[in-house]
Amino acid sequence: MIKKTSVIAMLFATFVCINLTSCNNSNSEKKETPKVEDTKKNTEVDYTGTYHIVDKTSCDISIVIKKSGNDLTYKSGNVEGKVEIIVEDKDTYLNFMAINGKSPEGDCEAKYENKSLMIQNEGNSMNQYNHFKQCDAKYLELKKIK
């Protein structure tokens, strides 16, 4: 008798679990839709143009981003390469591939916001790097001028 009730209880629990997991939660659909719309909005942004450093006392650099077919490319001084767009939640980053040596170690990531790029130029004692050696600032802000 104990075995029959255990089997019946297990079958009932399985039935309840299957029904609960197969229910369509309308709230989860609403959460997925904005992510797709945000991605579409970010792909409509025109990243091309010339970006100049705001604080010219630390250095004088510029980055030119152009469209080349379906890709974005950059040029900064004598260095050229591809630009990768990274969207994380509501933030957009531009990854300048191999701007400071071979990729991925030489990649430089910039946060894109309001037609400007924010780059952490220097690391710390645990993670040492310097993207633009001619610049003595830890953070570099470049604004789009064209």
GROMACS .gro file of C-alpha atoms in nm:
model
  146
    1MET     CA    1   0.000   0.000   0.000
    2ILE     CA    2   0.288   0.238   0.076
    3LYS     CA    3   0.441   0.178  -0.263
    4LYS     CA    4   0.115   0.257  -0.447
    5THR     CA    5   0.075   0.591  -0.268
    6SER     CA    6   0.440   0.678  -0.335
    7VAL     CA    7   0.400   0.603  -0.704
    8ILE     CA    8   0.077   0.802  -0.720
    9ALA     CA    9   0.240   1.097  -0.540
   10MET     CA   10   0.537   1.089  -0.779
   11LEU     CA   11   0.308   1.077  -1.082
   12PHE     CA   12   0.104   1.367  -0.946
   13ALA     CA   13   0.419   1.572  -0.878
   14THR     CA   14   0.550   1.500  -1.228
   15PHE     CA   15   0.215   1.601  -1.380
   16VAL     CA   16   0.215   1.930  -1.186
   17CYS     CA   17   0.576   2.007  -1.287
   18ILE     CA   18   0.507   1.943  -1.655
   19ASN     CA   19   0.200   2.168  -1.647
   20LEU     CA   20   0.384   2.448  -1.468
   21THR     CA   21   0.681   2.447  -1.704
   22SER     CA   22   0.464   2.438  -2.014
   23CYS     CA   23   0.267   2.749  -1.912
   24ASN     CA   24   0.343   3.054  -2.123
   25ASN     CA   25   0.450   3.344  -1.902
   26SER     CA   26   0.352   3.663  -2.083
   27ASN     CA   27   0.590   3.871  -1.868
   28SER     CA   28   0.894   3.685  -2.004
   29GLU     CA   29   0.790   3.772  -2.358
   30LYS     CA   30   0.770   4.140  -2.266
   31LYS     CA   31   1.123   4.129  -2.124
   32GLU     CA   32   1.269   3.976  -2.441
   33THR     CA   33   1.121   4.233  -2.681
   34PRO     CA   34   1.307   4.544  -2.554
   35LYS     CA   35   1.645   4.371  -2.591
   36VAL     CA   36   1.578   4.316  -2.961
   37GLU     CA   37   1.459   4.675  -3.005
   38ASP     CA   38   1.766   4.808  -2.822
   39THR     CA   39   1.989   4.607  -3.054
   40LYS     CA   40   1.810   4.748  -3.358
   41LYS     CA   41   1.851   5.103  -3.225
   42ASN     CA   42   2.224   5.048  -3.171
   43THR     CA   43   2.274   4.920  -3.525
   44GLU     CA   44   2.108   5.237  -3.658
   45VAL     CA   45   2.365   5.460  -3.484
   46ASP     CA   46   2.617   5.620  -3.719
   47TYR     CA   47   2.955   5.550  -3.559
   48THR     CA   48   3.150   5.678  -3.861
   49GLY     CA   49   3.338   6.004  -3.831
   50THR     CA   50   3.643   6.167  -3.679
   51TYR     CA   51   3.687   6.161  -3.302
   52HIS     CA   52   3.934   6.405  -3.140
   53ILE     CA   53   4.060   6.405  -2.783
   54VAL     CA   54   3.888   6.658  -2.559
   55ASP     CA   55   4.180   6.732  -2.322
   56LYS     CA   56   4.464   6.825  -2.556
   57THR     CA   57   4.700   6.887  -2.261
   58SER     CA   58   4.745   6.510  -2.213
   59CYS     CA   59   4.803   6.441  -2.585
   60ASP     CA   60   4.663   6.507  -2.930
   61ILE     CA   61   4.519   6.195  -3.091
   62SER     CA   62   4.230   6.127  -3.322
   63ILE     CA   63   4.051   5.817  -3.446
   64VAL     CA   64   3.873   5.808  -3.782
   65ILE     CA   65   3.601   5.544  -3.823
   66LYS     CA   66   3.479   5.458  -4.173
   67LYS     CA   67   3.236   5.210  -4.322
   68SER     CA   68   3.400   4.951  -4.545
   69GLY     CA   69   3.135   4.725  -4.697
   70ASN     CA   70   2.947   4.579  -4.401
   71ASP     CA   71   3.237   4.641  -4.162
   72LEU     CA   72   3.363   4.942  -3.971
   73THR     CA   73   3.734   5.026  -3.990
   74TYR     CA   74   3.947   5.274  -3.799
   75LYS     CA   75   4.266   5.469  -3.850
   76SER     CA   76   4.463   5.636  -3.572
   77GLY     CA   77   4.803   5.771  -3.670
   78ASN     CA   78   4.973   5.494  -3.870
   79VAL     CA   79   4.756   5.215  -3.726
   80GLU     CA   80   4.452   5.073  -3.906
   81GLY     CA   81   4.213   4.790  -3.830
   82LYS     CA   82   3.856   4.673  -3.782
   83VAL     CA   83   3.603   4.802  -3.531
   84GLU     CA   84   3.374   4.556  -3.354
   85ILE     CA   85   3.046   4.679  -3.197
   86ILE     CA   86   2.965   4.521  -2.860
   87VAL     CA   87   2.626   4.577  -2.694
   88GLU     CA   88   2.594   4.480  -2.327
   89ASP     CA   89   2.260   4.562  -2.165
   90LYS     CA   90   2.216   4.934  -2.237
   91ASP     CA   91   2.585   5.008  -2.295
   92THR     CA   92   2.762   5.012  -2.632
   93TYR     CA   93   3.135   4.955  -2.674
   94LEU     CA   94   3.358   4.989  -2.979
   95ASN     CA   95   3.646   4.743  -2.984
   96PHE     CA   96   3.938   4.872  -3.191
   97MET     CA   97   4.103   4.548  -3.295
   98ALA     CA   98   4.485   4.535  -3.279
   99ILE     CA   99   4.528   4.908  -3.220
  100ASN     CA  100   4.824   4.837  -2.992
  101GLY     CA  101   4.974   4.514  -3.123
  102LYS     CA  102   4.827   4.178  -3.216
  103SER     CA  103   4.465   4.097  -3.139
  104PRO     CA  104   4.324   4.029  -2.879
  105GLU     CA  105   4.601   4.158  -2.648
  106GLY     CA  106   4.638   4.474  -2.855
  107ASP     CA  107   4.265   4.548  -2.873
  108CYS     CA  108   4.134   4.869  -2.721
  109GLU     CA  109   3.774   4.896  -2.603
  110ALA     CA  110   3.595   5.231  -2.581
  111LYS     CA  111   3.255   5.302  -2.431
  112TYR     CA  112   3.037   5.485  -2.685
  113GLU     CA  113   2.795   5.742  -2.546
  114ASN     CA  114   2.652   6.068  -2.684
  115LYS     CA  115   2.881   6.074  -2.989
  116SER     CA  116   3.192   6.032  -2.777
  117LEU     CA  117   3.438   5.756  -2.690
  118MET     CA  118   3.569   5.694  -2.338
  119ILE     CA  119   3.888   5.486  -2.326
  120GLN     CA  120   4.071   5.362  -2.018
  121ASN     CA  121   4.422   5.426  -2.143
  122GLU     CA  122   4.620   5.274  -1.856
  123GLY     CA  123   4.576   4.964  -1.645
  124ASN     CA  124   4.686   4.907  -1.287
  125SER     CA  125   4.959   4.711  -1.109
  126MET     CA  126   4.771   4.382  -1.154
  127ASN     CA  127   4.674   4.443  -1.517
  128GLN     CA  128   4.936   4.665  -1.679
  129TYR     CA  129   4.877   4.815  -2.021
  130ASN     CA  130   4.896   5.147  -2.201
  131HIS     CA  131   4.701   5.187  -2.525
  132PHE     CA  132   4.834   5.529  -2.627
  133LYS     CA  133   5.184   5.570  -2.485
  134GLN     CA  134   5.201   5.935  -2.597
  135CYS     CA  135   4.908   6.015  -2.363
  136ASP     CA  136   4.975   6.046  -1.991
  137ALA     CA  137   4.609   6.037  -1.880
  138LYS     CA  138   4.442   5.727  -1.735
  139TYR     CA  139   4.114   5.802  -1.918
  140LEU     CA  140   4.079   5.955  -2.263
  141GLU     CA  141   3.761   6.115  -2.394
  142LEU     CA  142   3.729   6.162  -2.769
  143LYS     CA  143   3.437   6.358  -2.916
  144LYS     CA  144   3.297   6.316  -3.266
  145ILE     CA  145   3.358   6.631  -3.470
  146LYS     CA  146   3.253   6.517  -3.818
   0.00000   0.00000   0.00000
